Tab-separated table of C-alpha atoms and ligand atoms in Angstrom:
chain	number	residue	atom	x	y	z
A	62	UNK	CA	0.000	0.000	0.000
A	63	UNK	CA	1.268	3.468	-0.796
A	64	UNK	CA	0.188	6.603	1.014
A	65	UNK	CA	-1.123	9.629	-0.884
A	66	UNK	CA	1.781	11.672	0.442
A	67	UNK	CA	4.294	9.491	-1.377
A	68	UNK	CA	6.073	11.053	-4.323
A	69	UNK	CA	6.767	9.045	-7.478
A	70	UNK	CA	9.267	10.023	-10.167
A	71	UNK	CA	9.242	8.267	-13.520
A	72	UNK	CA	12.722	8.151	-15.098
A	73	UNK	CA	13.221	7.511	-18.822
A	74	UNK	CA	16.584	6.810	-20.510
A	75	UNK	CA	17.114	6.259	-24.263
A	76	UNK	CA	20.418	8.045	-24.973
A	77	UNK	CA	22.296	5.161	-26.576
A	78	UNK	CA	21.340	1.495	-26.988
A	79	UNK	CA	19.446	0.740	-23.763
A	80	UNK	CA	15.747	1.543	-23.370
A	81	UNK	CA	15.077	2.015	-19.665
A	82	UNK	CA	12.282	3.177	-17.361
A	83	UNK	CA	12.390	3.459	-13.566
A	84	UNK	CA	10.031	4.432	-10.773
A	85	UNK	CA	11.618	6.165	-7.786
A	86	UNK	CA	9.635	6.621	-4.561
A	87	UNK	CA	10.261	9.700	-2.427
A	88	UNK	CA	13.670	10.237	-4.046
A	89	UNK	CA	15.109	7.232	-2.206
A	90	UNK	CA	13.553	3.907	-3.047
A	91	UNK	CA	13.770	2.342	-6.504
A	92	UNK	CA	10.514	0.467	-7.059
A	93	UNK	CA	11.402	-0.581	-10.610
A	94	UNK	CA	14.340	-0.196	-12.997
A	95	UNK	CA	13.614	-1.981	-16.267
A	96	UNK	CA	16.375	-2.070	-18.892
A	97	UNK	CA	15.902	-3.477	-22.379
A	98	UNK	CA	19.337	-3.968	-23.927
A	99	UNK	CA	19.951	-3.890	-27.682
A	100	UNK	CA	23.228	-5.830	-27.444
A	101	UNK	CA	21.945	-8.645	-29.675
A	102	UNK	CA	20.795	-6.162	-32.309
A	103	UNK	CA	24.143	-4.332	-32.584
A	104	UNK	CA	26.389	-7.347	-31.823
A	105	UNK	CA	26.945	-8.364	-35.474
A	106	UNK	CA	28.228	-4.818	-36.250
A	107	UNK	CA	30.673	-4.666	-33.295
A	108	UNK	CA	29.201	-1.324	-32.156
A	109	UNK	CA	25.981	0.673	-31.906
A	110	UNK	CA	24.266	1.505	-35.248
A	111	UNK	CA	22.350	4.779	-34.563
A	112	UNK	CA	19.523	4.196	-37.041
A	113	UNK	CA	18.819	0.709	-35.668
A	114	UNK	CA	19.027	2.013	-32.093
A	115	UNK	CA	16.344	4.690	-32.507
A	116	UNK	CA	13.981	2.274	-34.273
A	117	UNK	CA	14.430	-0.263	-31.473
A	118	UNK	CA	13.764	2.422	-28.813
A	119	UNK	CA	10.467	3.208	-30.570
A	120	UNK	CA	9.440	-0.435	-30.390
A	121	UNK	CA	10.673	-0.984	-26.837
A	122	UNK	CA	9.623	2.124	-24.970
A	123	UNK	CA	5.928	1.230	-24.555
A	124	UNK	CA	6.526	-2.306	-23.207
A	125	UNK	CA	9.448	-1.137	-20.999
A	126	UNK	CA	7.265	1.522	-19.357
A	127	UNK	CA	4.389	-0.923	-18.895
A	128	UNK	CA	6.776	-3.388	-17.216
A	129	UNK	CA	8.175	-0.659	-14.932
A	130	UNK	CA	4.667	0.338	-13.747
A	131	UNK	CA	3.798	-3.322	-13.205
A	132	UNK	CA	6.945	-4.043	-11.171
A	133	UNK	CA	6.568	-0.836	-9.148
A	134	UNK	CA	2.885	-1.481	-8.406
A	135	UNK	CA	2.283	2.154	-9.332
A	136	UNK	CA	-0.184	3.403	-11.955
A	137	UNK	CA	0.568	6.064	-14.592
A	138	UNK	CA	-1.905	8.358	-12.836
A	139	UNK	CA	0.149	8.195	-9.623
A	140	UNK	CA	3.313	9.715	-11.173
A	141	UNK	CA	4.215	13.229	-9.931
A	142	UNK	CA	7.366	13.992	-11.927
A	143	UNK	CA	8.923	13.013	-15.256
A	144	UNK	CA	12.726	12.886	-15.528
A	145	UNK	CA	14.169	12.131	-18.953
A	146	UNK	CA	17.640	12.143	-20.503
A	147	UNK	CA	18.009	15.032	-23.002
A	148	UNK	CA	21.734	14.603	-23.868
A	149	UNK	CA	24.502	13.852	-24.506
A	150	UNK	CA	23.844	10.836	-26.732
A	151	UNK	CA	22.612	9.740	-30.143
A	152	UNK	CA	20.103	12.332	-31.306
A	153	UNK	CA	17.617	9.875	-32.817
A	154	UNK	CA	17.680	7.771	-29.646
A	155	UNK	CA	17.373	10.742	-27.283
A	156	UNK	CA	14.348	12.067	-29.189
A	157	UNK	CA	12.356	8.876	-28.599
A	158	UNK	CA	12.525	9.119	-24.800
A	159	UNK	CA	12.248	12.899	-24.684
A	160	UNK	CA	9.168	13.020	-26.924
A	161	UNK	CA	7.520	10.243	-24.962
A	162	UNK	CA	8.110	12.141	-21.711
A	163	UNK	CA	6.911	15.433	-23.212
A	164	UNK	CA	3.699	13.815	-24.452
A	165	UNK	CA	3.041	12.320	-21.025
A	166	UNK	CA	3.833	15.609	-19.264
A	167	UNK	CA	1.463	17.471	-21.578
A	168	UNK	CA	-1.362	14.926	-21.350
A	169	UNK	CA	-1.219	14.683	-17.558
A	170	UNK	CA	-0.007	18.191	-16.765
A	171	UNK	CA	3.066	16.883	-14.941
A	172	UNK	CA	6.369	18.676	-14.304
A	173	UNK	CA	9.178	17.625	-16.654
A	174	UNK	CA	12.926	17.741	-15.957
A	175	UNK	CA	15.415	17.126	-18.779
A	176	UNK	CA	18.471	15.375	-17.358
A	177	UNK	CA	22.082	15.484	-18.517
A	178	UNK	CA	23.150	11.851	-19.037
A	179	UNK	CA	26.589	12.509	-17.510
A	180	UNK	CA	25.012	14.049	-14.421
A	181	UNK	CA	22.740	10.981	-14.199
A	182	UNK	CA	25.852	8.733	-14.193
A	183	UNK	CA	27.324	11.048	-11.567
A	184	UNK	CA	24.262	10.428	-9.368
A	185	UNK	CA	24.302	6.636	-9.857
A	186	UNK	CA	26.465	5.858	-6.763
A	187	UNK	CA	24.046	7.933	-4.636
A	188	UNK	CA	21.238	5.442	-5.413
A	189	UNK	CA	22.836	2.952	-3.019
A	190	UNK	CA	24.906	5.416	-0.955
A	191	UNK	CA	22.977	8.613	-0.194
A	192	UNK	CA	25.583	9.356	2.476
A	193	UNK	CA	28.421	10.125	-0.001
A	194	UNK	CA	30.296	13.247	1.065
A	195	UNK	CA	31.734	16.147	-0.930
A	196	UNK	CA	34.245	17.188	-2.088
A	197	UNK	CA	34.442	14.354	-4.547
A	198	UNK	CA	36.176	13.122	-7.649
A	199	UNK	CA	34.063	11.273	-10.235
A	200	UNK	CA	35.307	9.185	-13.142
A	201	UNK	CA	32.624	8.666	-15.787
A	202	UNK	CA	33.930	5.858	-17.931
A	203	UNK	CA	31.874	4.084	-20.588
A	204	UNK	CA	31.695	3.303	-24.304
A	205	UNK	CA	31.188	6.990	-25.054
A	206	UNK	CA	32.962	8.834	-22.229
A	207	UNK	CA	36.143	8.888	-20.185
A	208	UNK	CA	36.020	12.039	-18.075
A	209	UNK	CA	37.118	13.074	-14.622
A	210	UNK	CA	35.199	15.723	-12.684
A	211	UNK	CA	35.802	17.411	-9.363
A	212	UNK	CA	32.710	18.379	-7.418
A	213	UNK	CA	33.396	20.642	-4.406
A	214	UNK	CA	29.688	20.649	-3.427
A	215	UNK	CA	26.189	19.831	-4.736
A	216	UNK	CA	25.474	21.024	-8.313
A	217	UNK	CA	29.074	22.030	-8.920
A	218	UNK	CA	31.142	20.216	-11.528
A	219	UNK	CA	34.637	21.067	-12.626
A	220	UNK	CA	35.911	19.167	-15.647
A	221	UNK	CA	39.443	17.950	-14.931
A	222	UNK	CA	40.413	15.577	-17.736
A	223	UNK	CA	38.901	13.795	-20.706
A	224	UNK	CA	39.999	11.483	-23.476
A	225	UNK	CA	41.924	12.887	-26.420
A	226	UNK	CA	40.721	10.064	-28.688
A	227	UNK	CA	38.836	6.838	-27.833
A	228	UNK	CA	36.775	6.312	-24.684
A	229	UNK	CA	38.034	3.434	-22.517
A	230	UNK	CA	34.998	1.227	-23.277
A	231	UNK	CA	35.355	2.007	-26.974
A	232	UNK	CA	38.966	0.755	-26.861
A	233	UNK	CA	37.782	-2.477	-25.197
A	234	UNK	CA	35.080	-2.898	-27.867
A	235	UNK	CA	37.510	-2.216	-30.739
A	236	UNK	CA	40.170	-4.607	-29.422
A	237	UNK	CA	37.479	-7.281	-29.063
A	238	UNK	CA	36.384	-6.647	-32.647
A	239	UNK	CA	39.994	-6.968	-33.934
A	240	UNK	CA	40.202	-10.356	-32.259
A	241	UNK	CA	36.773	-11.552	-33.407
A	242	UNK	CA	35.475	-11.546	-29.806
A	243	UNK	CA	31.781	-10.754	-29.152
A	244	UNK	CA	30.338	-7.261	-28.575
A	245	UNK	CA	30.433	-5.569	-26.108
A	246	UNK	CA	34.112	-6.341	-25.670
A	247	UNK	CA	34.562	-5.032	-22.115
A	248	UNK	CA	32.942	-7.856	-20.141
A	249	UNK	CA	34.521	-10.569	-22.346
A	250	UNK	CA	38.058	-9.142	-22.220
A	251	UNK	CA	37.730	-8.519	-18.477
A	252	UNK	CA	36.657	-12.120	-17.829
A	253	UNK	CA	39.442	-13.619	-19.969
A	254	UNK	CA	42.154	-11.283	-18.635
A	255	UNK	CA	41.141	-11.776	-14.987
A	256	UNK	CA	41.117	-15.567	-15.359
A	257	UNK	CA	44.617	-15.760	-16.891
A	258	UNK	CA	47.419	-16.482	-14.427
A	259	UNK	CA	50.369	-16.270	-16.856
A	260	UNK	CA	52.654	-13.360	-17.702
A	261	UNK	CA	50.962	-10.459	-19.543
A	262	UNK	CA	52.281	-8.867	-22.729
A	263	UNK	CA	53.889	-5.552	-21.745
A	264	UNK	CA	52.522	-2.472	-23.528
A	265	UNK	CA	53.943	1.045	-23.179
A	266	UNK	CA	51.771	3.278	-20.974
A	267	UNK	CA	49.847	5.934	-22.954
A	268	UNK	CA	51.722	9.243	-23.004
A	269	UNK	CA	50.449	12.667	-23.937
A	270	UNK	CA	53.177	14.809	-25.474
A	271	UNK	CA	52.159	18.092	-23.803
A	272	UNK	CA	52.300	16.388	-20.410
A	273	UNK	CA	48.607	16.956	-19.608
A	274	UNK	CA	46.650	14.569	-17.414
A	275	UNK	CA	44.091	13.799	-20.128
A	276	UNK	CA	43.396	10.204	-21.178
A	277	UNK	CA	44.371	8.493	-24.426
A	278	UNK	CA	43.511	4.960	-25.515
A	279	UNK	CA	44.048	4.898	-29.279
A	280	UNK	CA	47.838	4.310	-29.034
A	281	UNK	CA	47.250	1.245	-26.872
A	282	UNK	CA	44.587	-0.016	-29.284
A	283	UNK	CA	47.012	0.437	-32.213
A	284	UNK	CA	49.790	-1.347	-30.302
A	285	UNK	CA	47.440	-4.329	-29.956
A	286	UNK	CA	46.698	-4.208	-33.696
A	287	UNK	CA	50.436	-4.109	-34.615
A	288	UNK	CA	51.140	-7.086	-32.385
A	289	UNK	CA	48.290	-9.065	-33.978
A	290	UNK	CA	49.680	-8.262	-37.434
A	291	UNK	CA	53.349	-8.861	-36.535
A	292	UNK	CA	52.636	-12.255	-34.998
A	293	UNK	CA	49.928	-13.099	-37.581
A	294	UNK	CA	47.473	-13.967	-34.804
A	295	UNK	CA	44.198	-15.120	-36.425
A	296	UNK	CA	40.702	-14.164	-35.137
A	297	UNK	CA	39.616	-16.170	-32.122
A	298	UNK	CA	37.501	-19.213	-33.053
A	299	UNK	CA	36.256	-20.071	-29.551
A	300	UNK	CA	35.845	-17.038	-27.218
A	301	UNK	CA	36.065	-19.299	-24.154
A	302	UNK	CA	39.444	-20.703	-25.244
A	303	UNK	CA	41.233	-17.978	-27.207
A	304	UNK	CA	44.711	-19.480	-26.715
A	305	UNK	CA	47.692	-18.609	-24.492
A	306	UNK	CA	49.071	-15.720	-26.571
A	307	UNK	CA	45.716	-13.920	-26.895
A	308	UNK	CA	45.138	-14.306	-23.159
A	309	UNK	CA	48.563	-12.782	-22.406
A	310	UNK	CA	47.755	-9.942	-24.812
A	311	UNK	CA	44.337	-9.268	-23.231
A	312	UNK	CA	45.813	-9.319	-19.743
A	313	UNK	CA	48.457	-6.808	-20.822
A	314	UNK	CA	45.843	-4.603	-22.512
A	315	UNK	CA	43.643	-4.611	-19.403
A	316	UNK	CA	46.552	-3.899	-17.038
A	317	UNK	CA	47.758	-0.991	-19.183
A	318	UNK	CA	44.260	0.486	-19.594
A	319	UNK	CA	43.488	0.257	-15.858
A	320	UNK	CA	46.963	1.580	-14.890
A	321	UNK	CA	46.255	4.583	-17.127
A	322	UNK	CA	42.857	5.265	-15.492
A	323	UNK	CA	44.328	4.833	-11.998
A	324	UNK	CA	47.292	7.127	-12.755
A	325	UNK	CA	44.895	10.044	-13.412
A	326	UNK	CA	42.708	9.222	-10.413
A	327	UNK	CA	45.747	9.119	-8.136
A	328	UNK	CA	47.235	12.333	-9.554
A	329	UNK	CA	44.002	14.318	-9.113
A	330	UNK	CA	43.390	12.881	-5.651
A	331	UNK	CA	46.822	14.233	-4.656
A	332	UNK	CA	46.003	17.619	-6.196
A	333	UNK	CA	42.390	18.021	-5.002
A	334	UNK	CA	42.205	15.898	-1.839
A	335	UNK	CA	38.588	14.678	-2.220
A	336	UNK	CA	36.758	12.771	0.498
A	337	UNK	CA	35.065	10.458	-1.970
A	338	UNK	CA	35.832	8.869	-5.316
A	339	UNK	CA	32.965	7.777	-7.587
A	340	UNK	CA	33.357	5.336	-10.482
A	341	UNK	CA	30.422	5.551	-12.896
A	342	UNK	CA	29.525	4.127	-16.337
A	343	UNK	CA	29.829	0.678	-17.922
A	344	UNK	CA	33.625	0.341	-17.536
A	345	UNK	CA	33.193	0.781	-13.766
A	346	UNK	CA	32.078	-2.891	-13.882
A	347	UNK	CA	35.693	-3.793	-14.676
A	348	UNK	CA	37.090	-6.190	-12.079
A	349	UNK	CA	40.659	-4.814	-12.200
A	350	UNK	CA	39.480	-1.194	-11.910
A	351	UNK	CA	37.247	-2.111	-8.954
A	352	UNK	CA	40.061	-3.977	-7.185
A	353	UNK	CA	42.654	-1.273	-7.807
A	354	UNK	CA	40.335	1.504	-6.625
A	355	UNK	CA	39.454	-0.434	-3.443
A	356	UNK	CA	43.180	-0.924	-2.716
A	357	UNK	CA	43.682	2.784	-3.315
A	358	UNK	CA	40.819	3.573	-0.924
A	359	UNK	CA	42.297	1.346	1.775
A	360	UNK	CA	45.710	3.006	1.392
A	361	UNK	CA	44.479	6.621	1.342
A	362	UNK	CA	41.286	6.633	3.431
A	363	UNK	CA	39.288	8.148	0.539
A	364	UNK	CA	35.786	6.597	0.320
A	365	UNK	CA	35.382	4.772	-2.995
A	366	UNK	CA	31.873	4.196	-4.356
A	367	UNK	CA	31.173	1.929	-7.317
A	368	UNK	CA	27.498	1.202	-8.067
A	369	UNK	CA	26.144	-2.325	-8.572
A	370	UNK	CA	26.496	-3.358	-12.246
A	371	UNK	CA	22.829	-2.603	-13.049
A	372	UNK	CA	23.413	1.036	-12.032
A	373	UNK	CA	26.838	1.431	-13.681
A	374	UNK	CA	25.581	0.712	-17.217
A	375	UNK	CA	22.877	2.951	-18.685
A	376	UNK	CA	19.688	2.866	-16.594
A	377	UNK	CA	16.708	5.089	-15.823
A	378	UNK	CA	17.007	4.876	-12.014
A	379	UNK	CA	19.968	7.278	-12.074
A	380	UNK	CA	18.004	9.600	-14.402
A	381	UNK	CA	15.040	9.554	-12.007
A	382	UNK	CA	17.283	10.418	-9.049
A	383	UNK	CA	19.057	13.278	-10.857
A	384	UNK	CA	15.692	14.647	-12.050
A	385	UNK	CA	14.154	14.347	-8.591
A	386	UNK	CA	17.043	16.230	-6.973
A	387	UNK	CA	16.808	18.997	-9.593
A	388	UNK	CA	13.065	19.287	-9.076
A	389	UNK	CA	13.513	19.512	-5.310
A	390	UNK	CA	15.957	22.333	-5.979
A	391	UNK	CA	13.170	24.176	-7.844
A	392	UNK	CA	13.644	23.159	-11.482
A	393	UNK	CA	10.894	22.456	-14.009
A	394	UNK	CA	11.601	22.530	-17.751
A	395	UNK	CA	9.260	23.834	-20.454
A	396	UNK	CA	7.854	21.376	-23.002
A	397	UNK	CA	9.997	23.144	-25.622
A	398	UNK	CA	13.293	21.667	-24.338
A	399	UNK	CA	15.259	19.885	-27.010
A	400	UNK	CA	17.553	16.882	-27.207
A	401	UNK	CA	21.237	17.881	-27.437
A	402	UNK	CA	23.719	15.337	-28.821
A	403	UNK	CA	26.780	16.915	-27.184
A	404	UNK	CA	25.523	18.409	-23.932
A	405	UNK	CA	28.397	19.235	-21.554
A	406	UNK	CA	28.193	18.718	-17.800
A	407	UNK	CA	28.495	22.170	-16.269
A	408	UNK	CA	27.710	23.728	-12.969
B	247	KG4	O1	27.621	2.906	-19.665
B	247	KG4	P1	27.460	1.903	-20.764
B	247	KG4	O2	26.445	0.814	-20.591
B	247	KG4	O3	27.057	2.583	-22.112
B	247	KG4	C1	27.637	3.696	-22.629
B	247	KG4	O4	28.666	3.522	-23.336
B	247	KG4	O5	27.112	4.809	-22.365
B	247	KG4	O6	28.901	1.291	-21.053
B	247	KG4	C2	29.123	0.286	-22.007
B	247	KG4	C3	30.632	0.142	-22.179
B	247	KG4	C4	31.013	-0.783	-23.343
B	247	KG4	O7	32.052	-0.157	-24.091
B	247	KG4	C5	31.517	-2.027	-22.627
B	247	KG4	O8	32.494	-2.746	-23.375
B	247	KG4	C6	32.109	-1.455	-21.359
B	247	KG4	O9	31.219	-0.422	-20.985
B	247	KG4	N1	32.195	-2.435	-20.273
B	247	KG4	C7	33.360	-2.843	-19.728
B	247	KG4	C8	33.036	-3.836	-18.763
B	247	KG4	N2	31.672	-3.983	-18.737
B	247	KG4	C9	31.179	-3.112	-19.668
B	247	KG4	N3	34.624	-2.470	-19.981
B	247	KG4	C10	35.603	-3.069	-19.275
B	247	KG4	N4	35.363	-4.039	-18.341
B	247	KG4	C11	34.105	-4.439	-18.059
B	247	KG4	N5	33.898	-5.383	-17.140
B	248	ZN	ZN1	25.997	6.166	-20.235
């Protein structure tokens, strides 16, 4: 039974290749978080195909919302607030969720908040840990982003470093594709690398010539490609048994990629002295990154927060929470708001 005084936020996320809807009660309790993944659809292409993604969102959004209401035990007429991702992301995908939310806001005269997808990722650790303290450092690391932010207090975001080329997840996906491993590459490479006990192939750490603390993953990806060509390593026939040399290569790739991420985290923690470190986005599922950041936390006393896997990858629960917090702070967007493919996180 729910009391009339309860507040329900409906979150909608369609920025990339996941269609998701969530119901958040009183800004704290997630009653439903339904995610329909398009991995099977894009798998044969080794990456997301925008045109296919937006068409699939159109087909999925109705059933995903119906399932979220069913799981939450909440009717459409009980929703008080609509929170929807408006960017950054694929424009055709964003428009599906945004237009759905606008139509519902108009029909039911509900407040609408357009949410920045990066800010939603930033809020994802707060779903399970509302006690997280500022100042904090947040790494948003996924197939589309590799960015570090410093947040001295609520609603304030200072961009510290970003990738000069590929995002970390993109590098994982591309290396998997080179080897004929399934998409998305991150979970597969992680599993194979973590299970291999032998010596890794040593790759040079990424270096940026001007000495900045930005990220770069394309050199590492190219080093993997050169090695495959030099040693004439054929595509993997059986992803569960890729062979000793491929395993050593994947372990080396993972170690180098995670060392690179950790080097920036450690450098900015020394410079900014945060109380908390947040790891957000799909690559935050990575076992080596999780282990290394926990060791770092134990050594430095900084609180490290990594969401459960369902909240690290794209999901509407984090969108609902970000929208709810904005609304509590007095925000309501007009129905004229637009989707923005490259929306920065500012504040
Ligand atoms: O946040 P997300 O679901 O979607 C966006 O890109 O916005 O992240 C998906 C990315 C993919 O590139 C995938 O390969 C990567 O996260 N990923 C991982 C792992 N799990 C997912 N990368 C490394 N290790 C993992 N365990
Ligand atoms: Zn994302």
